[in-house]
Amino acid sequence: MATLNLVQAINLALQQEMQKDDRVIVLGEDVGPNGGVFRVTEGLHAQFGDDRVIDTPLAESGIIGTAIGMAMNDLRPVPEIQFEGFLGPAYDQIVNHAARSRSRSRGAITVPLTIRVPVGGGIHAPELHSDSPEAIYAHSPGIKVVMPTTPYDAKGLLISAIRDPDPVIFFEPKRVYRSFREEVPEDEYTIPIGEAKIVSEGDDLTVVTWGASLFQCIEALDNAPDDVSIELIDLRTIDPFDMDMIAESVEKTGRCVVVHEAAMTCGLGAEISSRVQERCFLHLEAPVQRVTGFDTLMPYYKLENEYLVNAKRVGQAIEEALAY
Amino acid sequence: MPKTTAYTASIEYISILDEQGKFDEKLGKGLITDEQALDLYERMTVCRQLDEFAFKLQRSGRMGTYPQNKGQEAAAVGSALALTPGQDWVVPSYRENAALFMMGLPMHYVLQYWMGDERGSQIPENVKMTPLSVPIGTHMLHAAGIGYAERIRGTKNVVATYFGDGATSEGDFHEAMNFASVLKSPVIFINQNNSWAISVPRDKQMASETVAQKALAYGMPTVRVDGNDIFAVKYAMDDAVKRARAGEGPSFIEAVTYRLGDHTTADDARRYRDPQEVEAWIARDPLIRTRKYLESKKLWNQAKDDTLQERAKTIVKEVVATAEGVSKPEIDSIFNAMFAEPHTELVRQRDTMRTSSLGKDPSQTGLKNTTQNV
């Protein structure tokens, strides 16, 4: 079995799906011979040619709007938006067209579209290249939002997204792109959208996280006292998220800490916290804690490490929840 | 170095049947057969009556906001005549009903839509169109993508997309023009320049002399035509469709027309339009002009017109009856239509909606903790 990083695993999934289904089209800025600014689409242009790997004009709304038309006419476009900060111009197309088309046509005109977007901070990028906007799209009905963290999950979830009959935003934590490798099967496999994953089992407290923050959570778990048993959940899908797995875990542990890189107010942590108290109220031993980005702009990179969630802050929240 | 000319261009204007009914034999010969001209006139007449009836439906509370097409029927039917229903696509805005009916959309769909029912946008499978698009100027991008799919599948099918003068101010319009051009997508951009974007006149909307010249920036063949002249529209459309089918990419047509009615039933154009301007355009009404043409060819007379008006009335009454006869949609449909399969939380909310709105016993839903959900 090959040992791949996140970039290679996503590339492999794209390559295999394009091979399998000639309706799959990759399009975006610099995705052709250049292979994308993160090299995620490397080699695809050479293998599949101009018609299926399209270097588009520099216009995000144009990319998504055109991809929507392709999807309406039975292609399976996989547009790339170069950085999450550039999703803004495409917001109207995503929310008012991709997300609405099935419903407003009562199933007549559907949009099987997978929008790939590098997301999050931690790579010393320029301004507007480090945001975490997943909650904005989770709040918009009609579009699924996925954020895998590991190469294995990314391959399986991307294949599911491409085969999904509805639009999916596929966020790729860019801090993880080349940070580690793991074994990824050569054969195609899928991971269902909407299923979270228990990274490690435990009985005393549940940590729920997604994206690059997973690694700060793992570090915090490593630092926790030996007699504390913590369950760590990687959400993987942001919308619809796996509330059943969270509830089952919190009913067992009685304590919950939600960790995300995005700003706090109206972040997905708020939704999870609210649903935990709705579903697990009588099991809770402590208030649900949140460890999140601040309600500030994501700072330029000299201060980004201070902004990003770290193991110490996660550790403190765990301590507080346990001591309550 | 002396200065040289980097680029020059001019825009052709085409008029074949003018408002006096004068016909240019040279340009117009063989464009539209007598039989087709009669058919288009009948279609325009039915659409006009549908519009008038729709206005009354809104005023009497039987329909929500409705945008009349009145005055723009020639641009719709003249362009759709060049398309092949069931193969070519139409990506509409909302002021070209007559074209949609020619492509095979049952007439009651449009009324059902404006009566507040999404099933009016549930396009039948054999009709190649996207639903009416309310956000201005965003749908032309879909035409670029739909056309691209046809191109790489190797079909000869084309995509016609309709939009107004105001839409050409939107960023997505320019992105659509650029994408269609660069991707050689077989799209015909049909601009219905009706002079008004709600209350904003064309000269406040743009500083360019024509809308057609905007296409020059995208390397796209472009032309301005008399949009109330079915022949001029058909002429430009034939040209554009031929290029698109031959793999030569998109074209642009500016059809100069006029919105004889209000923007929608929620608007009152008397607040901002000079009545004399409206009067002048009433004289250029595409229906009057087409009728004059038919009469000049001894194909039409008052008796035939009286019969047609009566028949149109009957057709419209039937269409309205069909639209009004449709039962109210099931509340479950708002949940079930979100995705191919509704996810767990949607199912829970659907069941909650059933118990709270429809008064069913919460214990029947199989939910836990129902007290806080209902």
XYZ file of C-alpha atoms in Angstrom:
698
model
C 0.000 0.000 0.000
C 1.321 3.447 -0.919
C 2.160 5.976 1.769
C 0.719 9.318 0.651
C 0.310 12.845 1.952
C -2.971 14.760 1.690
C -2.085 16.351 -1.671
C -1.191 12.996 -3.204
C -4.281 11.267 -1.845
C -6.587 13.932 -3.309
C -4.686 13.818 -6.590
C -5.096 10.051 -6.715
C -8.841 10.301 -6.066
C -9.235 12.868 -8.856
C -7.166 10.815 -11.259
C -9.107 7.635 -10.560
C -12.526 9.255 -10.800
C -11.571 10.966 -14.070
C -10.378 7.630 -15.402
C -13.567 5.900 -14.354
C -16.092 8.528 -15.474
C -15.401 10.795 -18.441
C -18.040 13.234 -17.208
C -15.646 14.313 -14.434
C -14.092 17.660 -15.395
C -11.481 19.595 -13.417
C -11.470 23.363 -13.826
C -10.008 26.381 -12.088
C -7.179 28.871 -12.023
C -3.790 27.295 -12.853
C -5.072 23.732 -12.522
C -3.760 22.736 -15.982
C -0.098 22.221 -16.858
C 0.906 24.019 -13.664
C -0.993 21.450 -11.581
C -2.605 24.033 -9.282
C -0.811 26.318 -6.845
C -0.637 23.456 -4.328
C 0.019 20.875 -7.094
C -3.143 18.964 -6.217
C -4.072 18.574 -9.905
C -0.541 17.705 -11.009
C -0.382 15.359 -13.996
C -4.128 15.482 -14.731
C -3.787 17.820 -17.701
C -1.112 15.629 -19.261
C -3.299 12.568 -18.844
C -6.751 13.936 -19.684
C -6.108 16.944 -21.917
C -7.572 20.430 -22.442
C -11.242 19.485 -22.561
C -11.271 17.806 -19.154
C -8.696 19.846 -17.252
C -9.482 23.479 -17.887
C -7.316 26.458 -17.031
C -10.103 28.992 -16.610
C -10.082 32.782 -16.676
C -9.395 34.363 -13.304
C -12.945 34.764 -12.012
C -14.361 32.696 -9.162
C -18.016 33.379 -9.823
C -17.352 32.471 -13.443
C -15.705 29.215 -12.440
C -18.541 28.132 -10.178
C -21.341 29.452 -12.417
C -19.902 27.678 -15.450
C -19.399 24.510 -13.414
C -23.046 24.708 -12.303
C -24.101 24.774 -15.956
C -21.880 21.793 -16.695
C -23.425 19.893 -13.782
C -26.954 20.809 -14.922
C -26.077 19.215 -18.262
C -24.842 15.888 -16.901
C -21.134 16.537 -16.374
C -19.486 16.033 -12.961
C -17.363 19.166 -12.593
C -14.791 19.476 -9.822
C -13.823 23.170 -9.781
C -10.950 24.338 -7.622
C -11.049 27.701 -5.880
C -7.441 28.591 -5.221
C -7.880 29.737 -1.593
C -10.916 29.946 0.679
C -10.518 33.739 0.805
C -11.531 33.861 -2.858
C -14.809 32.029 -2.334
C -16.517 35.379 -1.750
C -17.134 36.259 -5.409
C -18.630 32.794 -5.949
C -20.908 32.953 -2.900
C -23.918 34.058 -4.946
C -23.533 31.215 -7.430
C -23.023 28.665 -4.648
C -25.869 29.731 -2.400
C -28.420 31.101 -4.886
C -27.931 28.567 -7.658
C -25.937 25.425 -6.800
C -27.665 25.001 -3.451
C -31.168 25.904 -4.663
C -31.498 24.321 -8.060
C -32.733 20.885 -7.013
C -35.244 22.270 -4.578
C -36.585 25.113 -6.720
C -37.046 22.781 -9.676
C -38.371 19.999 -7.436
C -35.686 17.645 -8.654
C -35.791 18.487 -12.374
C -32.484 20.371 -12.571
C -29.769 19.081 -10.237
C -26.197 20.191 -9.641
C -23.757 17.336 -8.948
C -20.779 19.549 -8.284
C -17.742 19.249 -6.006
C -16.001 22.517 -5.149
C -12.474 21.899 -3.854
C -11.076 24.634 -1.625
C -7.837 24.785 0.388
C -8.776 26.142 3.818
C -7.343 27.529 7.046
C -4.160 29.106 8.340
C -0.721 28.099 9.494
C 1.318 28.273 6.298
C 2.514 31.895 6.490
C 0.318 32.812 3.547
C -0.571 36.315 2.323
C -3.650 38.110 3.626
C -7.007 36.491 2.771
C -5.334 33.115 2.294
C -5.910 31.652 5.770
C -9.606 31.809 6.678
C -12.031 29.147 7.896
C -15.466 29.904 6.419
C -17.051 26.458 6.769
C -19.879 27.614 9.046
C -21.082 30.142 6.441
C -21.769 27.306 4.030
C -23.069 24.952 6.721
C -25.664 27.638 7.480
C -26.742 27.727 3.824
C -29.285 24.983 3.088
C -28.781 22.798 0.031
C -25.034 22.301 -0.009
C -22.989 19.685 1.789
C -19.734 20.689 3.448
C -16.892 18.261 3.954
C -13.487 18.791 5.596
C -11.316 15.690 5.801
C -8.023 15.888 7.659
C -6.140 12.735 6.793
C -5.027 11.392 3.392
C -7.090 8.221 3.823
C -10.265 10.117 4.675
C -9.642 12.684 1.934
C -9.485 10.089 -0.811
C -12.610 8.269 0.310
C -14.591 11.432 0.941
C -13.584 13.089 -2.326
C -14.757 10.061 -4.278
C -18.050 10.180 -2.361
C -18.361 13.913 -3.073
C -17.761 13.509 -6.807
C -20.325 10.709 -6.986
C -22.823 12.597 -4.837
C -25.871 13.775 -6.814
C -25.808 17.133 -4.992
C -23.320 19.987 -4.565
C -20.508 19.534 -2.061
C -17.869 21.973 -0.832
C -14.726 19.986 -0.143
C -12.419 21.920 2.180
C -8.786 20.793 2.297
C -6.817 21.965 5.364
C -3.773 23.368 3.645
C -1.638 23.147 6.796
C -1.973 19.370 6.530
C -1.252 19.120 2.779
C 2.303 17.900 3.248
C 2.558 17.586 7.029
C 2.312 13.795 7.253
C 1.769 10.631 5.255
C -0.254 7.543 5.870
C -1.139 4.374 4.032
C -3.790 4.922 1.379
C -5.172 1.968 -0.596
C -4.581 2.073 -4.336
C -8.094 0.772 -5.011
C -11.018 3.158 -4.987
C -13.110 3.255 -1.821
C -15.667 5.658 -0.405
C -16.305 7.140 3.011
C -19.933 8.215 3.470
C -20.571 11.940 3.711
C -22.057 12.647 7.152
C -20.080 10.084 9.146
C -17.611 11.270 11.765
C -14.726 9.147 13.020
C -13.559 8.206 16.511
C -9.819 8.894 16.441
C -9.284 7.544 19.943
C -11.736 6.091 22.430
C -12.242 7.332 25.967
C -14.706 7.463 28.869
C -14.217 10.768 30.714
C -14.584 13.499 28.115
C -15.348 13.961 24.417
C -13.343 16.288 22.181
C -15.008 17.116 18.841
C -12.916 18.744 16.150
C -12.173 18.880 12.408
C -9.555 20.152 10.012
C -6.001 20.963 10.995
C -6.951 21.499 14.662
C -7.125 17.731 14.949
C -3.374 17.672 15.510
C -3.485 20.209 18.344
C -6.177 18.069 19.937
C -4.037 14.935 19.623
C -1.175 16.819 21.275
C -3.483 17.938 24.079
C -4.624 14.362 24.606
C -0.995 13.232 24.766
C -0.332 15.877 27.420
C -3.355 14.946 29.526
C -2.809 12.992 32.781
C -2.558 9.222 32.308
C -5.628 8.510 34.436
C -7.867 10.615 32.159
C -9.517 8.829 29.271
C -10.586 11.139 26.426
C -12.586 10.309 23.321
C -11.519 12.263 20.249
C -13.928 12.672 17.322
C -12.875 13.977 13.896
C -16.103 15.303 12.401
C -14.915 14.970 8.748
C -18.287 16.219 7.435
C -19.364 19.681 8.596
C -22.861 19.553 7.097
C -24.766 17.315 7.652
C -22.631 16.494 10.697
C -22.767 13.275 12.636
C -24.734 14.310 15.700
C -25.544 10.711 16.540
C -21.888 9.881 17.083
C -21.348 13.004 19.188
C -24.439 12.333 21.304
C -23.543 8.704 21.857
C -20.074 9.713 22.986
C -21.216 12.539 25.285
C -23.887 10.330 26.843
C -21.013 8.027 27.761
C -18.462 10.654 28.888
C -20.704 13.447 30.225
C -18.278 16.142 29.122
C -17.654 17.805 25.780
C -15.074 20.204 24.340
C -15.524 21.472 20.777
C -12.405 22.714 18.999
C -12.279 24.639 15.719
C -10.012 27.067 13.935
C -12.827 29.378 12.745
C -14.024 32.346 14.790
C -16.275 31.583 17.739
C -19.519 33.525 17.237
C -22.003 31.510 15.166
C -19.286 28.977 14.442
C -20.211 25.315 14.116
C -19.137 24.866 17.751
C -22.201 26.852 18.765
C -24.475 24.493 16.859
C -22.801 21.401 18.286
C -22.907 22.804 21.800
C -26.584 23.628 21.434
C -27.483 20.204 20.119
C -25.453 18.487 22.845
C -27.468 20.278 25.523
C -30.718 19.427 23.682
C -29.930 15.765 23.345
C -27.626 14.976 26.301
C -28.745 17.416 29.014
C -29.236 14.865 31.739
C -25.888 13.234 30.962
C -23.815 16.407 31.175
C -21.427 16.795 34.110
C -20.067 20.155 32.886
C -20.944 22.959 30.455
C -19.841 22.292 26.900
C -16.560 24.122 26.308
C -15.445 25.744 23.082
C -11.871 26.315 21.972
C -11.979 28.329 18.770
C -10.410 31.079 16.750
C -11.164 34.550 18.073
C -13.826 36.934 16.773
C -11.090 38.921 15.116
C -9.875 38.849 11.587
C -7.382 36.101 10.950
C -4.120 38.014 11.553
C -1.372 38.264 8.995
C 1.222 35.588 9.575
C 3.448 37.189 12.227
C 0.629 36.624 14.692
C -1.109 33.625 13.152
C 0.344 31.108 15.593
C -1.091 33.120 18.471
C -4.494 33.062 16.793
C -4.561 29.393 15.885
C -5.904 26.923 18.399
C -3.026 25.237 20.235
C -2.677 22.206 22.474
C -2.349 24.368 25.593
C -5.720 26.044 25.092
C -7.335 22.694 24.344
C -5.660 21.252 27.452
C -7.026 24.062 29.618
C -10.557 23.516 28.374
C -10.232 19.800 29.052
C -8.979 20.531 32.582
C -11.827 22.960 33.263
C -14.450 20.550 32.008
C -13.016 17.728 34.122
C -12.772 19.906 37.235
C -16.285 21.373 36.976
C 7.253 55.595 -33.453
C 4.026 56.846 -35.013
C 0.792 55.817 -33.382
C -1.077 53.042 -35.138
C -4.555 51.630 -34.795
C -4.698 48.649 -32.462
C -8.328 47.773 -32.994
C -11.328 48.993 -34.929
C -14.835 47.704 -34.977
C -18.326 48.599 -36.009
C -21.703 47.181 -35.081
C -24.269 46.287 -37.747
C -27.910 47.156 -37.215
C -30.539 44.975 -38.850
C -34.125 45.885 -39.549
C -36.203 43.908 -42.054
C -39.844 44.584 -41.221
C -40.228 48.138 -40.000
C -43.020 49.664 -37.949
C -44.930 50.767 -41.053
C -44.968 47.158 -42.209
C -42.369 47.814 -44.914
C -40.439 44.649 -45.674
C -36.858 44.343 -46.954
C -37.143 41.588 -49.568
C -33.405 41.248 -49.985
C -32.609 40.463 -46.349
C -35.926 38.902 -45.465
C -36.487 36.465 -48.309
C -36.914 32.874 -47.151
C -36.260 33.714 -43.500
C -39.703 32.902 -42.181
C -42.302 31.031 -44.215
C -45.893 32.286 -44.374
C -46.973 29.370 -42.271
C -44.327 30.192 -39.653
C -45.239 33.883 -39.683
C -48.870 32.989 -39.004
C -47.814 30.653 -36.221
C -45.578 33.277 -34.579
C -48.343 35.886 -34.769
C -50.745 33.489 -33.097
C -48.209 32.652 -30.408
C -47.517 36.324 -29.721
C -51.237 37.002 -29.496
C -51.797 34.173 -27.027
C -48.863 35.402 -24.936
C -50.206 38.944 -24.923
C -53.540 37.727 -23.674
C -51.852 35.534 -21.082
C -50.064 38.648 -19.865
C -53.263 40.669 -19.647
C -55.032 37.873 -17.799
C -52.056 37.412 -15.467
C -52.232 41.089 -14.564
C -55.892 40.676 -13.615
C -55.095 37.532 -11.631
C -52.576 39.466 -9.581
C -54.881 42.422 -9.048
C -57.662 40.138 -7.869
C -55.399 38.293 -5.459
C -55.262 35.043 -7.408
C -51.545 35.315 -8.214
C -48.452 36.906 -6.695
C -46.073 39.343 -8.344
C -45.890 38.829 -12.115
C -43.640 40.427 -14.758
C -45.475 41.162 -17.976
C -43.717 40.379 -21.263
C -45.881 42.850 -23.214
C -44.024 44.443 -26.109
C -41.148 41.976 -26.202
C -42.868 39.000 -27.827
C -41.075 39.320 -31.178
C -37.617 38.948 -29.657
C -38.808 35.779 -27.927
C -40.532 34.042 -30.846
C -38.119 35.252 -33.542
C -35.173 33.785 -31.669
C -36.846 30.541 -30.566
C -37.835 29.839 -34.177
C -34.147 29.225 -34.936
C -33.858 26.581 -32.195
C -34.730 22.896 -32.195
C -37.018 21.970 -29.272
C -35.883 18.914 -27.341
C -32.264 19.405 -28.425
C -31.231 23.017 -28.030
C -31.306 24.630 -24.617
C -32.881 27.822 -23.351
C -31.523 29.490 -20.213
C -34.088 32.200 -19.559
C -34.510 35.195 -17.375
C -38.258 35.924 -16.994
C -39.473 38.034 -19.906
C -39.455 35.573 -22.795
C -42.396 33.278 -22.039
C -43.254 32.847 -25.724
C -39.826 31.323 -26.398
C -40.241 28.851 -23.542
C -43.606 27.694 -24.879
C -42.040 27.171 -28.308
C -39.383 25.004 -26.668
C -42.154 22.833 -25.258
C -42.829 24.174 -21.777
C -46.540 23.750 -20.998
C -48.003 27.236 -20.554
C -49.490 26.644 -17.117
C -46.003 26.066 -15.660
C -45.199 29.756 -15.853
C -48.414 30.738 -14.083
C -48.007 27.987 -11.509
C -44.532 29.334 -10.765
C -45.707 32.911 -10.271
C -48.560 31.544 -8.168
C -45.902 30.528 -5.652
C -45.455 26.845 -6.468
C -41.989 25.447 -7.224
C -43.542 22.732 -9.353
C -43.939 25.419 -12.003
C -40.153 25.156 -12.340
C -40.150 21.355 -12.470
C -39.145 21.360 -16.120
C -40.449 18.281 -17.992
C -37.706 15.903 -19.086
C -38.125 16.455 -22.823
C -37.827 20.240 -22.465
C -34.259 21.507 -22.493
C -34.360 24.556 -20.285
C -33.471 25.836 -16.860
C -36.202 27.417 -14.728
C -36.929 31.147 -14.844
C -34.110 32.982 -13.106
C -34.989 35.808 -10.759
C -31.508 37.012 -9.695
C -30.374 39.347 -12.458
C -27.509 38.402 -14.719
C -26.305 35.294 -12.901
C -27.827 32.608 -15.121
C -25.818 33.279 -18.288
C -22.870 31.508 -16.674
C -24.968 28.360 -16.571
C -25.493 28.706 -20.301
C -21.709 28.769 -20.748
C -21.385 25.519 -18.782
C -24.391 23.810 -20.394
C -22.988 24.697 -23.807
C -19.562 23.425 -22.863
C -21.066 20.037 -21.988
C -22.717 19.894 -25.422
C -19.472 20.849 -27.102
C -17.295 18.197 -25.490
C -19.966 15.561 -26.054
C -19.674 16.461 -29.717
C -23.331 17.361 -30.296
C -24.426 20.255 -32.496
C -26.829 21.519 -29.844
C -26.751 25.178 -28.880
C -27.835 27.230 -25.874
C -29.815 30.458 -26.057
C -29.774 32.659 -22.976
C -31.967 35.731 -22.476
C -31.347 38.782 -20.296
C -32.145 42.471 -20.142
C -30.078 45.631 -20.512
C -29.728 46.007 -16.737
C -28.226 42.514 -16.496
C -25.277 43.598 -18.616
C -24.064 45.728 -15.683
C -23.612 42.653 -13.497
C -20.171 41.136 -13.094
C -21.481 37.654 -13.852
C -22.622 38.844 -17.289
C -19.040 39.730 -18.167
C -17.704 36.509 -16.686
C -20.257 34.527 -18.693
C -19.287 36.293 -21.923
C -15.614 35.691 -21.218
C -16.008 32.053 -20.198
C -18.253 31.234 -23.165
C -15.783 32.849 -25.546
C -12.660 31.273 -24.118
C -14.318 27.840 -23.855
C -15.888 28.146 -27.329
C -19.211 27.293 -25.795
C -22.097 27.253 -28.323
C -24.109 30.009 -26.634
C -26.258 32.726 -28.158
C -26.463 35.674 -25.785
C -29.800 37.351 -26.483
C -30.037 40.738 -24.890
C -33.555 42.106 -24.726
C -32.720 45.766 -24.478
C -36.083 47.108 -23.351
C -34.673 50.466 -22.225
C -35.647 50.126 -18.572
C -34.295 48.203 -15.591
C -37.279 48.811 -13.311
C -37.004 52.637 -13.137
C -33.441 53.088 -14.375
C -33.223 54.051 -18.051
C -30.580 52.663 -20.364
C -28.501 55.860 -20.421
C -28.077 55.704 -16.645
C -27.352 51.988 -16.850
C -24.400 52.248 -19.202
C -22.259 54.831 -20.936
C -21.785 52.661 -24.017
C -23.765 53.634 -27.090
C -25.022 50.110 -27.719
C -25.280 46.995 -25.629
C -23.973 44.988 -28.575
C -20.525 46.574 -28.386
C -19.921 44.992 -24.980
C -19.417 41.687 -26.816
C -16.498 43.138 -28.786
C -14.377 43.007 -25.650
C -14.841 39.246 -25.585
C -13.974 38.661 -29.215
C -17.550 37.664 -29.916
C -19.499 38.288 -33.148
C -22.171 40.806 -32.240
C -25.076 42.585 -33.860
C -27.882 44.982 -32.984
C -31.328 44.294 -34.390
C -34.813 45.704 -34.246
C -36.116 43.474 -31.489
C -39.761 44.074 -32.420
C -39.115 42.646 -35.864
C -39.434 38.859 -35.991
C -37.467 38.803 -39.249
C -34.484 40.784 -37.997
C -34.312 38.680 -34.850
C -34.534 35.455 -36.855
C -31.881 36.702 -39.273
C -29.354 37.404 -36.526
C -30.294 34.230 -34.725
C -29.803 32.008 -37.788
C -26.337 33.456 -38.184
C -25.451 32.912 -34.535
C -26.895 29.396 -34.398
C -24.999 28.428 -37.539
C -21.718 29.560 -36.002
C -22.453 27.819 -32.715
C -23.358 24.523 -34.410
C -20.175 24.742 -36.461
C -18.071 24.911 -33.299
C -17.231 28.593 -33.701
C -18.396 29.546 -30.231
C -20.777 32.159 -28.868
C -22.473 35.168 -30.472
C -24.269 38.203 -29.158
C -27.548 39.723 -30.280
C -28.870 43.012 -28.945
C -32.595 43.037 -29.665
C -33.836 46.597 -29.209
C -37.339 46.406 -27.823
C -39.463 48.065 -25.169
C -41.194 47.001 -21.997
C -44.722 48.240 -22.644
C -45.899 47.198 -19.182
C -44.611 47.855 -15.686
C -41.512 46.019 -14.461
C -43.810 43.736 -12.505
C -47.272 44.010 -11.030
C -45.569 45.513 -7.957
C -44.289 48.432 -10.039
C -45.961 51.554 -11.447
C -43.968 52.804 -14.433
C -45.988 56.035 -14.580
C -43.840 57.246 -11.698
C -40.753 57.443 -13.877
C -41.625 57.147 -17.578
C -42.699 59.826 -20.005
C -46.101 58.818 -21.431
C -45.028 60.143 -24.827
C -42.155 57.694 -24.907
C -44.555 54.855 -24.170
C -46.942 56.085 -26.867
C -44.153 56.053 -29.430
C -43.348 52.449 -28.584
C -46.971 51.362 -28.645
C -46.846 52.331 -32.324
C -43.915 49.949 -32.731
C -45.750 47.068 -31.064
C -44.476 43.831 -32.608
C -48.009 42.418 -32.844
C -49.307 45.338 -34.897
C -46.325 45.124 -37.184
C -46.548 41.389 -37.750
C -50.277 41.674 -38.420
C -49.624 44.385 -41.023
C -47.145 42.076 -42.705
C -49.626 39.206 -42.818
C -52.354 41.497 -44.133
C -50.059 42.829 -46.852
C -49.533 39.241 -47.970
C -53.304 38.616 -47.930
C -52.790 36.033 -45.207
C -54.826 37.863 -42.613
C -57.942 39.967 -42.147
C -60.206 41.327 -39.431
C -62.422 38.253 -39.364
C -59.439 35.977 -38.884
C -58.131 38.236 -36.158
C -61.458 38.200 -34.321
C -61.428 34.403 -34.432
C -57.844 34.293 -33.178
C -58.579 36.669 -30.289
C -61.475 34.460 -29.221
C -59.361 31.328 -29.495
C -56.543 32.945 -27.520
C -59.031 33.833 -24.805
C -60.152 30.209 -24.601
C -56.572 28.924 -24.499
C -55.623 31.339 -21.732
C -58.726 30.476 -19.706
C -57.812 26.813 -19.938
C -54.219 27.517 -18.926
C -55.367 29.545 -15.931
C -57.821 26.826 -14.947
C -55.051 24.233 -15.130
C -52.672 26.358 -13.044
C -55.346 27.126 -10.458
C -56.577 23.547 -10.433
C -53.303 22.164 -9.147
C -53.575 21.149 -5.507
C -51.401 22.882 -2.925
C -47.962 21.262 -2.628
C -47.339 18.890 0.297
C -45.283 20.479 3.091
C -43.024 17.405 3.029
C -41.797 18.488 -0.390
C -39.711 21.355 1.019
C -37.671 18.811 2.972
C -37.663 16.026 0.421
C -36.480 18.251 -2.430
C -33.345 19.509 -0.679
C -31.126 16.557 -1.596
C -31.451 13.301 -3.482
C -31.901 11.772 0.001
C -32.893 13.964 2.972
C -30.334 13.618 5.766
C -31.127 12.690 9.374
C -31.625 16.224 10.647
C -33.915 17.146 7.733
C -35.997 14.056 8.404
C -36.243 15.022 12.082
C -37.311 18.559 11.170
C -39.808 17.235 8.637
C -41.344 15.037 11.306
C -41.354 17.926 13.742
C -43.095 20.093 11.154
C -45.697 17.402 10.714
C -46.426 17.260 14.419
C -46.403 21.015 15.013
C -48.158 22.194 11.863
C -50.438 19.366 11.128
C -51.434 18.548 14.695
C -50.440 14.910 14.621
C -49.735 13.149 17.876
C -46.022 13.619 18.654
C -45.815 10.071 19.984
C -46.533 8.856 16.446
C -43.296 10.282 15.115
C -41.003 7.943 17.009
C -38.908 10.860 18.189
C -37.178 11.114 21.526
C -37.398 14.401 23.466
C -40.314 15.558 21.374
C -41.453 18.121 23.915
C -38.590 20.445 23.096
C -38.856 19.853 19.392
C -42.484 20.640 18.732
